[in-house]
Amino acid sequence: MVIQLFPGMDAASNILNALKEDGEAILRGGVYLSSPFKLPSSSHLVIEKDATLKFIPDFSLYKPVYTRWEGVGCWCMHPCLFVDESESVVIEGEGVIDGSGELWWKTCLEKREKHRSPESELELLYASLNPDYKSQPGGGGGREFQFLRPPLLQIHKSRDVRISGVTFINSPFWTLHPLFSEHIVIDGITIKNPYDAPNTDGIDIESSSFVSVSSSLIDVGDDGIAIKSGSGESGRRDNVPSKHIQIKGCAVKAAHGGAVIGSETAAEIADILVEDCSFDGTDRGVRIKTRRGRGGYIHDIVFRNLRMRDNLCPFVINMYYRCGTDDDSLFSLEPQIVDESTPVIHSITIDNCVATGSRASCGMAVGLPEMPIKNTVIKSSLFSIASDNLEPVDKSDMYRGLPPVSSRGLRLRNIEVHIEGTEIACDGERIIKEEGVILE
């Protein structure tokens, strides 16, 4: 059914009425202002070219729902567009879904500057719903003041969902978030958020399996395409992995990372293929980030046929990731007790990846002394440093506790790695071998 457009009307009810009547809602020409809403099973939402579904930035409309926020089960704001416990859902077209993120970003940044605890009526509401929020791990999005912004599209406990062709812009928080879901197809979409818009990741695949992302363009203010599996005790208790995921033929620009694992890694992340993608101008290209306390079992990850240009650092495995905590004990260089909160990483392959114009370093792979990275292979690849506009080496990734280095080569620490047919082009030391390195 084609939806009629009337000035000042909330489009959500019309869309839901059309879906209830014949399972299809078509937005054609114009801007459709909408409050947040939930798509039921067997929905077919079409946003045609020259049509925009634009969400109203009135915080009071986004009522509490229990889902995950930065990897932790909690009460948070209702996603703009929510696919919840549904199946056989299609969202497609050449139109736009606009999250009206400007007010959300401005408010978040002001709260970061002014205070670090709940103050407004809205924040105090979420603090009361989440009484243990102070002990929940954070990822830098603002859990400490409980302004728990909504994702633009969350697919929650659902299956057989296809997203194709649509452009997503101005997300309040993470943009497209499959969570506890399976058999998800994302093809030919575009995601654009300003680089300085806080925590506006492109695609965050979390505790989900059998997911494919193809032929898509991501240009955002945080990580481009990320794979996660929950955080802290909540994530370990759920223990739902992210597995059987393919990312092919995608382009990521400007983001903090192109293809990213973590930093929420509480459960297993395995059987991941990232292939035939380009990461141009991203801070990092391939990025695996975690730390003590995050837990999880990361293995059998393949990055193949990637082209990376003008990054800070093209290749990162960082088990000293700093964001979201002030606890210095997590970043000790001395071996710590191994328990369920200790992350494990093994069987990572970098194959036929070419990076040129890197401004900070050619790469870093740093494991923990009590849990070195095992069975890493880097082959048939090239990593090279830019000739100008260089940045400090410590901008390679967001880490804490590691000693400074001056060389822009490949930094290795607490890792077992096999390197073959690979050129590291930089002045000075090409491979920086620190403690705990087994290099073949």
Coordinates of N, CA and C in Angstrom, one line a residue, residues 247-403:
I247 N 31.7 -10.4 5.1 CA 31.6 -9.0 4.7 C 32.4 -8.9 3.3
K248 N 31.7 -8.6 2.2 CA 32.3 -8.7 0.9 C 32.0 -7.4 0.1
G249 N 33.0 -6.9 -0.6 CA 32.8 -5.9 -1.6 C 32.3 -4.6 -1.0
C250 N 32.7 -4.3 0.2 CA 32.2 -3.0 0.9 C 33.3 -2.0 0.9
A251 N 32.9 -0.7 1.0 CA 33.9 0.4 1.1 C 33.6 1.2 2.4
V252 N 34.6 1.4 3.2 CA 34.4 2.2 4.4 C 35.4 3.4 4.3
K253 N 34.8 4.5 4.7 CA 35.6 5.8 4.6 C 35.5 6.5 6.0
A254 N 36.6 7.2 6.3 CA 36.6 8.1 7.4 C 36.4 7.5 8.8
A255 N 35.9 6.4 9.0 CA 35.6 5.8 10.2 C 36.8 5.5 11.1
H256 N 36.6 5.2 12.4 CA 37.7 4.9 13.3 C 38.4 3.5 12.9
G257 N 37.6 2.6 12.3 CA 38.1 1.4 11.8 C 37.2 0.9 10.7
G258 N 37.9 0.1 9.7 CA 37.1 -0.4 8.6 C 36.3 -1.6 9.0
A259 N 37.0 -2.7 9.1 CA 36.4 -4.0 9.6 C 37.0 -4.2 11.0
V260 N 36.1 -4.3 12.0 CA 36.5 -4.3 13.4 C 35.9 -5.5 14.2
I261 N 36.7 -6.1 15.0 CA 36.2 -7.1 16.0 C 36.3 -6.4 17.4
G262 N 35.2 -6.4 18.1 CA 35.2 -5.8 19.4 C 34.7 -4.4 19.5
S263 N 34.9 -3.7 20.7 CA 35.7 -4.2 21.8 C 34.8 -5.1 22.7
E264 N 33.5 -5.2 22.5 CA 32.7 -6.0 23.3 C 32.8 -7.5 22.8
T265 N 33.5 -8.3 23.5 CA 34.0 -9.6 23.1 C 33.6 -10.7 24.1
A266 N 32.6 -10.6 24.9 CA 32.4 -11.5 26.0 C 32.2 -12.9 25.6
A267 N 31.5 -13.1 24.5 CA 31.3 -14.5 24.0 C 32.2 -14.8 22.8
E268 N 31.9 -15.9 22.1 CA 32.8 -16.3 21.0 C 32.5 -15.4 19.8
I269 N 33.6 -15.1 19.0 CA 33.5 -14.5 17.7 C 34.3 -15.3 16.8
A270 N 33.7 -16.0 15.8 CA 34.4 -17.0 15.0 C 33.8 -17.1 13.6
D271 N 34.7 -17.7 12.7 CA 34.3 -18.0 11.3 C 33.8 -16.7 10.6
I272 N 34.7 -15.7 10.6 CA 34.5 -14.4 10.0 C 35.3 -14.3 8.7
L273 N 34.8 -13.8 7.6 CA 35.5 -13.6 6.4 C 35.2 -12.1 6.0
V274 N 36.3 -11.3 5.9 CA 36.2 -10.0 5.3 C 37.0 -10.0 4.0
E275 N 36.4 -9.7 2.9 CA 37.1 -10.0 1.6 C 36.7 -8.9 0.6
D276 N 37.7 -8.5 -0.2 CA 37.4 -7.6 -1.4 C 36.8 -6.3 -1.0
C277 N 37.3 -5.7 0.1 CA 36.8 -4.4 0.6 C 37.9 -3.3 0.5
S278 N 37.5 -2.1 0.5 CA 38.4 -1.0 0.5 C 38.2 -0.1 1.8
F279 N 39.2 0.3 2.4 CA 39.1 1.1 3.6 C 40.0 2.4 3.4
D280 N 39.4 3.4 2.9 CA 40.2 4.6 2.6 C 39.9 5.8 3.6
G281 N 41.0 6.3 4.1 CA 40.9 7.4 5.1 C 40.4 7.0 6.4
T282 N 40.2 5.7 6.7 CA 39.8 5.3 8.0 C 41.0 5.4 9.0
D283 N 40.7 5.6 10.2 CA 41.9 5.7 11.2 C 42.6 4.3 11.2
R284 N 41.9 3.2 11.3 CA 42.5 1.9 11.1 C 41.8 1.2 10.0
G285 N 42.4 0.2 9.4 CA 41.8 -0.6 8.5 C 41.2 -1.9 9.1
V286 N 42.0 -2.9 9.3 CA 41.6 -4.1 10.1 C 41.9 -3.8 11.5
R287 N 40.9 -4.1 12.4 CA 41.0 -3.7 13.8 C 40.4 -4.8 14.7
I288 N 41.2 -5.4 15.6 CA 40.7 -6.3 16.6 C 41.0 -5.6 18.0
K289 N 40.0 -5.3 18.8 CA 40.3 -4.6 20.0 C 39.5 -5.2 21.2
T290 N 40.3 -5.4 22.3 CA 39.7 -6.0 23.5 C 40.7 -5.7 24.6
R291 N 40.4 -6.2 25.8 CA 41.3 -6.0 27.0 C 40.9 -6.9 28.1
R292 N 41.7 -7.0 29.1 CA 41.3 -7.7 30.3 C 40.0 -7.3 30.8
G293 N 39.2 -8.2 31.2 CA 37.8 -7.9 31.7 C 36.8 -8.1 30.6
R294 N 37.2 -8.0 29.4 CA 36.2 -8.1 28.3 C 35.9 -9.6 28.0
G295 N 36.8 -10.5 28.2 CA 36.6 -11.9 28.0 C 36.4 -12.3 26.5
G296 N 35.9 -13.5 26.2 CA 35.6 -13.9 24.9 C 36.7 -14.7 24.2
Y297 N 36.3 -15.4 23.1 CA 37.1 -16.3 22.4 C 37.0 -15.9 20.9
I298 N 38.0 -15.3 20.4 CA 38.1 -14.8 19.1 C 39.0 -15.6 18.2
H299 N 38.5 -16.3 17.2 CA 39.3 -17.2 16.4 C 38.7 -17.4 15.0
D300 N 39.6 -17.9 14.1 CA 39.3 -18.2 12.7 C 38.6 -17.0 12.0
I301 N 39.5 -15.9 12.0 CA 39.1 -14.7 11.3 C 40.0 -14.5 10.1
V302 N 39.4 -14.2 8.9 CA 40.2 -14.1 7.7 C 39.9 -12.7 7.1
F303 N 41.0 -11.9 6.9 CA 40.9 -10.7 6.1 C 41.7 -10.9 4.8
R304 N 41.0 -10.8 3.7 CA 41.6 -11.2 2.4 C 41.3 -10.2 1.3
N305 N 42.3 -9.9 0.5 CA 42.1 -9.0 -0.7 C 41.5 -7.6 -0.3
L306 N 42.1 -7.0 0.7 CA 41.7 -5.7 1.2 C 42.7 -4.6 0.6
R307 N 42.1 -3.5 0.3 CA 42.9 -2.3 -0.1 C 42.7 -1.2 0.8
M308 N 43.8 -0.7 1.4 CA 43.7 0.4 2.4 C 44.6 1.5 2.1
R309 N 44.0 2.7 2.1 CA 44.8 3.9 1.8 C 44.6 5.0 2.8
D310 N 45.7 5.7 3.1 CA 45.7 6.9 4.0 C 45.1 6.6 5.3
N311 N 45.4 5.5 6.0 CA 45.0 5.2 7.3 C 46.0 5.7 8.3
L312 N 45.7 5.9 9.6 CA 46.7 6.0 10.6 C 47.5 4.7 10.7
C313 N 46.8 3.6 10.8 CA 47.4 2.3 10.9 C 46.5 1.3 10.2
P314 N 47.0 0.4 9.4 CA 46.2 -0.4 8.6 C 45.8 -1.7 9.3
F315 N 46.6 -2.2 10.3 CA 46.3 -3.5 10.9 C 46.6 -3.4 12.3
V316 N 45.6 -3.8 13.2 CA 45.7 -3.7 14.6 C 45.1 -4.9 15.3
I317 N 45.8 -5.6 16.2 CA 45.3 -6.4 17.2 C 45.7 -5.9 18.5
N318 N 44.8 -5.3 19.3 CA 45.1 -4.6 20.5 C 44.4 -5.2 21.7
M319 N 45.1 -5.8 22.6 CA 44.5 -6.4 23.8 C 44.7 -5.4 25.0
Y320 N 45.1 -4.2 24.7 CA 45.2 -3.1 25.7 C 44.3 -1.9 25.3
Y321 N 43.2 -2.2 24.8 CA 42.2 -1.2 24.4 C 41.7 -0.4 25.6
R322 N 41.8 1.0 25.5 CA 41.7 1.8 26.7 C 40.3 2.3 26.9
C323 N 39.5 2.5 25.9 CA 38.2 3.2 26.0 C 37.2 2.6 26.9
G324 N 36.5 3.4 27.7 CA 35.5 3.0 28.6 C 35.9 2.5 30.0
T325 N 37.1 2.8 30.4 CA 37.5 2.4 31.7 C 38.7 3.3 32.2
D326 N 38.7 3.6 33.5 CA 39.8 4.3 34.1 C 40.6 3.4 35.0
D327 N 40.4 2.1 34.9 CA 41.1 1.1 35.8 C 42.5 0.8 35.3
D328 N 43.5 1.4 35.8 CA 44.9 1.1 35.3 C 45.3 -0.3 35.5
S329 N 44.7 -1.0 36.5 CA 45.1 -2.4 36.7 C 44.9 -3.3 35.5
L330 N 44.0 -2.9 34.6 CA 43.7 -3.7 33.5 C 44.8 -3.7 32.4
F331 N 45.8 -2.8 32.6 CA 46.8 -2.5 31.6 C 48.2 -2.9 32.0
S332 N 48.3 -3.7 33.0 CA 49.7 -4.1 33.5 C 50.4 -4.9 32.4
L333 N 51.7 -4.7 32.4 CA 52.6 -5.4 31.5 C 53.0 -6.8 32.1
E334 N 52.7 -7.0 33.4 CA 53.0 -8.2 34.1 C 51.8 -9.2 33.9
P335 N 52.2 -10.5 33.8 CA 51.1 -11.5 33.7 C 50.1 -11.5 34.8
Q336 N 48.8 -11.6 34.5 CA 47.7 -11.6 35.5 C 47.1 -13.0 35.5
I337 N 46.2 -13.2 36.5 CA 45.5 -14.4 36.6 C 44.6 -14.6 35.4
V338 N 44.5 -15.8 34.8 CA 43.7 -16.1 33.7 C 42.3 -16.6 34.3
D339 N 41.2 -15.9 33.9 CA 39.9 -16.4 34.3 C 38.9 -16.1 33.1
E340 N 37.6 -16.2 33.4 CA 36.6 -16.1 32.3 C 36.6 -14.7 31.7
S341 N 37.2 -13.7 32.4 CA 37.2 -12.4 31.8 C 38.5 -12.1 31.0
T342 N 39.3 -13.1 30.8 CA 40.5 -13.0 30.0 C 40.2 -13.3 28.5
P343 N 40.4 -12.3 27.6 CA 40.1 -12.6 26.2 C 41.2 -13.5 25.6
V344 N 40.7 -14.3 24.6 CA 41.6 -15.3 23.9 C 41.5 -15.0 22.4
I345 N 42.6 -14.9 21.8 CA 42.7 -14.6 20.3 C 43.6 -15.6 19.7
H346 N 43.1 -16.3 18.6 CA 44.0 -17.2 17.8 C 43.4 -17.4 16.4
S347 N 44.3 -17.8 15.5 CA 44.0 -18.1 14.2 C 43.4 -16.9 13.4
I348 N 44.2 -15.9 13.3 CA 43.9 -14.7 12.5 C 44.8 -14.7 11.2
T349 N 44.2 -14.5 10.1 CA 44.9 -14.5 8.8 C 44.7 -13.2 8.1
I350 N 45.8 -12.6 7.7 CA 45.9 -11.4 6.8 C 46.5 -11.9 5.5
D351 N 45.7 -11.9 4.4 CA 46.1 -12.5 3.1 C 45.9 -11.5 2.0
N352 N 46.9 -11.1 1.3 CA 46.8 -10.3 0.1 C 46.2 -9.0 0.4
C353 N 46.7 -8.3 1.4 CA 46.1 -7.0 1.8 C 47.2 -6.0 1.5
V354 N 46.8 -4.9 0.9 CA 47.7 -3.8 0.5 C 47.3 -2.5 1.2
A355 N 48.3 -1.9 1.9 CA 48.0 -0.6 2.6 C 49.1 0.4 2.2
T356 N 48.7 1.5 1.7 CA 49.6 2.6 1.3 C 49.2 3.9 2.0
G357 N 50.3 4.7 2.3 CA 50.0 6.0 2.8 C 49.7 6.0 4.3
S358 N 50.1 5.0 5.1 CA 49.7 4.9 6.5 C 50.5 6.0 7.2
R359 N 49.9 6.8 8.1 CA 50.5 8.0 8.7 C 51.1 7.8 10.1
A360 N 50.7 6.7 10.8 CA 51.3 6.5 12.1 C 52.2 5.3 12.1
S361 N 51.8 4.2 11.7 CA 52.6 3.0 11.6 C 52.1 2.0 10.6
C362 N 52.9 1.0 10.4 CA 52.5 -0.1 9.5 C 51.6 -1.2 10.1
G363 N 51.5 -1.1 11.5 CA 50.6 -2.1 12.1 C 51.1 -2.4 13.5
M364 N 50.2 -3.0 14.3 CA 50.6 -3.5 15.6 C 49.7 -4.7 16.0
A365 N 50.3 -5.6 16.7 CA 49.6 -6.8 17.1 C 50.2 -7.1 18.5
V366 N 49.4 -6.8 19.6 CA 49.9 -6.8 20.9 C 48.9 -7.7 21.8
G367 N 49.4 -8.9 22.2 CA 48.7 -9.7 23.1 C 49.0 -9.5 24.6
L368 N 48.4 -10.3 25.4 CA 48.6 -10.2 26.9 C 49.8 -11.1 27.3
P369 N 50.6 -10.8 28.3 CA 51.6 -11.8 28.7 C 51.1 -13.1 29.2
E370 N 49.9 -13.1 29.8 CA 49.3 -14.3 30.3 C 48.4 -15.0 29.2
M371 N 48.2 -14.3 28.1 CA 47.4 -14.9 27.0 C 47.9 -14.3 25.6
P372 N 49.0 -14.8 25.2 CA 49.5 -14.4 23.9 C 48.6 -14.7 22.7
I373 N 48.7 -14.0 21.7 CA 47.9 -14.2 20.4 C 48.6 -15.4 19.7
K374 N 47.8 -16.4 19.4 CA 48.3 -17.6 18.8 C 48.0 -17.7 17.3
N375 N 48.9 -18.4 16.5 CA 48.6 -18.8 15.2 C 48.1 -17.7 14.3
T376 N 48.9 -16.6 14.2 CA 48.6 -15.5 13.3 C 49.4 -15.6 12.1
V377 N 48.8 -15.4 10.9 CA 49.5 -15.5 9.6 C 49.3 -14.2 8.9
I378 N 50.4 -13.7 8.4 CA 50.4 -12.5 7.5 C 51.1 -12.9 6.2
K379 N 50.4 -12.9 5.1 CA 51.1 -13.3 3.9 C 50.7 -12.5 2.7
S380 N 51.6 -12.4 1.7 CA 51.3 -11.8 0.4 C 50.8 -10.4 0.6
S381 N 51.3 -9.6 1.5 CA 50.7 -8.3 1.8 C 51.8 -7.2 1.7
L382 N 51.3 -6.0 1.7 CA 52.2 -4.8 1.7 C 51.6 -3.8 2.7
F383 N 52.5 -3.3 3.5 CA 52.2 -2.2 4.4 C 53.2 -1.1 4.3
S384 N 52.8 0.1 3.9 CA 53.8 1.2 3.7 C 53.4 2.5 4.3
I385 N 54.4 3.3 4.6 CA 54.2 4.5 5.3 C 54.1 5.7 4.3
A386 N 53.3 6.7 4.7 CA 53.2 7.9 3.8 C 54.5 8.7 3.8
S387 N 54.6 9.5 2.8 CA 55.8 10.3 2.7 C 55.7 11.7 3.4
D388 N 54.4 12.1 3.8 CA 54.2 13.3 4.5 C 53.0 13.2 5.3
N389 N 52.7 14.3 6.1 CA 51.5 14.4 7.0 C 51.5 13.3 8.0
L390 N 52.6 12.9 8.5 CA 52.7 11.8 9.5 C 52.2 12.2 10.8
E391 N 51.7 11.2 11.5 CA 51.1 11.4 12.9 C 52.0 10.6 13.9
P392 N 51.9 10.9 15.2 CA 52.7 10.2 16.2 C 52.4 8.7 16.1
V393 N 53.4 7.9 16.4 CA 53.2 6.4 16.4 C 52.1 6.0 17.3
D394 N 52.0 6.6 18.5 CA 51.0 6.2 19.5 C 49.6 6.4 19.1
K395 N 49.3 7.0 17.9 CA 48.0 7.1 17.4 C 47.6 5.9 16.6
S396 N 48.5 4.9 16.5 CA 48.1 3.7 15.8 C 46.8 3.1 16.2
D397 N 46.6 3.0 17.6 CA 45.3 2.6 18.1 C 45.2 3.2 19.5
M398 N 44.0 3.0 20.1 CA 43.7 3.6 21.4 C 44.1 2.6 22.5
Y399 N 45.3 2.7 23.0 CA 45.8 1.7 23.9 C 46.3 2.5 25.2
R400 N 46.5 1.7 26.2 CA 47.1 2.2 27.5 C 48.0 1.2 28.1
G401 N 49.1 1.7 28.7 CA 50.0 0.8 29.4 C 51.2 0.3 28.7
L402 N 51.2 0.5 27.3 CA 52.3 0.0 26.5 C 53.4 1.0 26.5
P403 N 54.6 0.5 26.5 CA 55.8 1.5 26.4 C 55.8 2.2 25.0

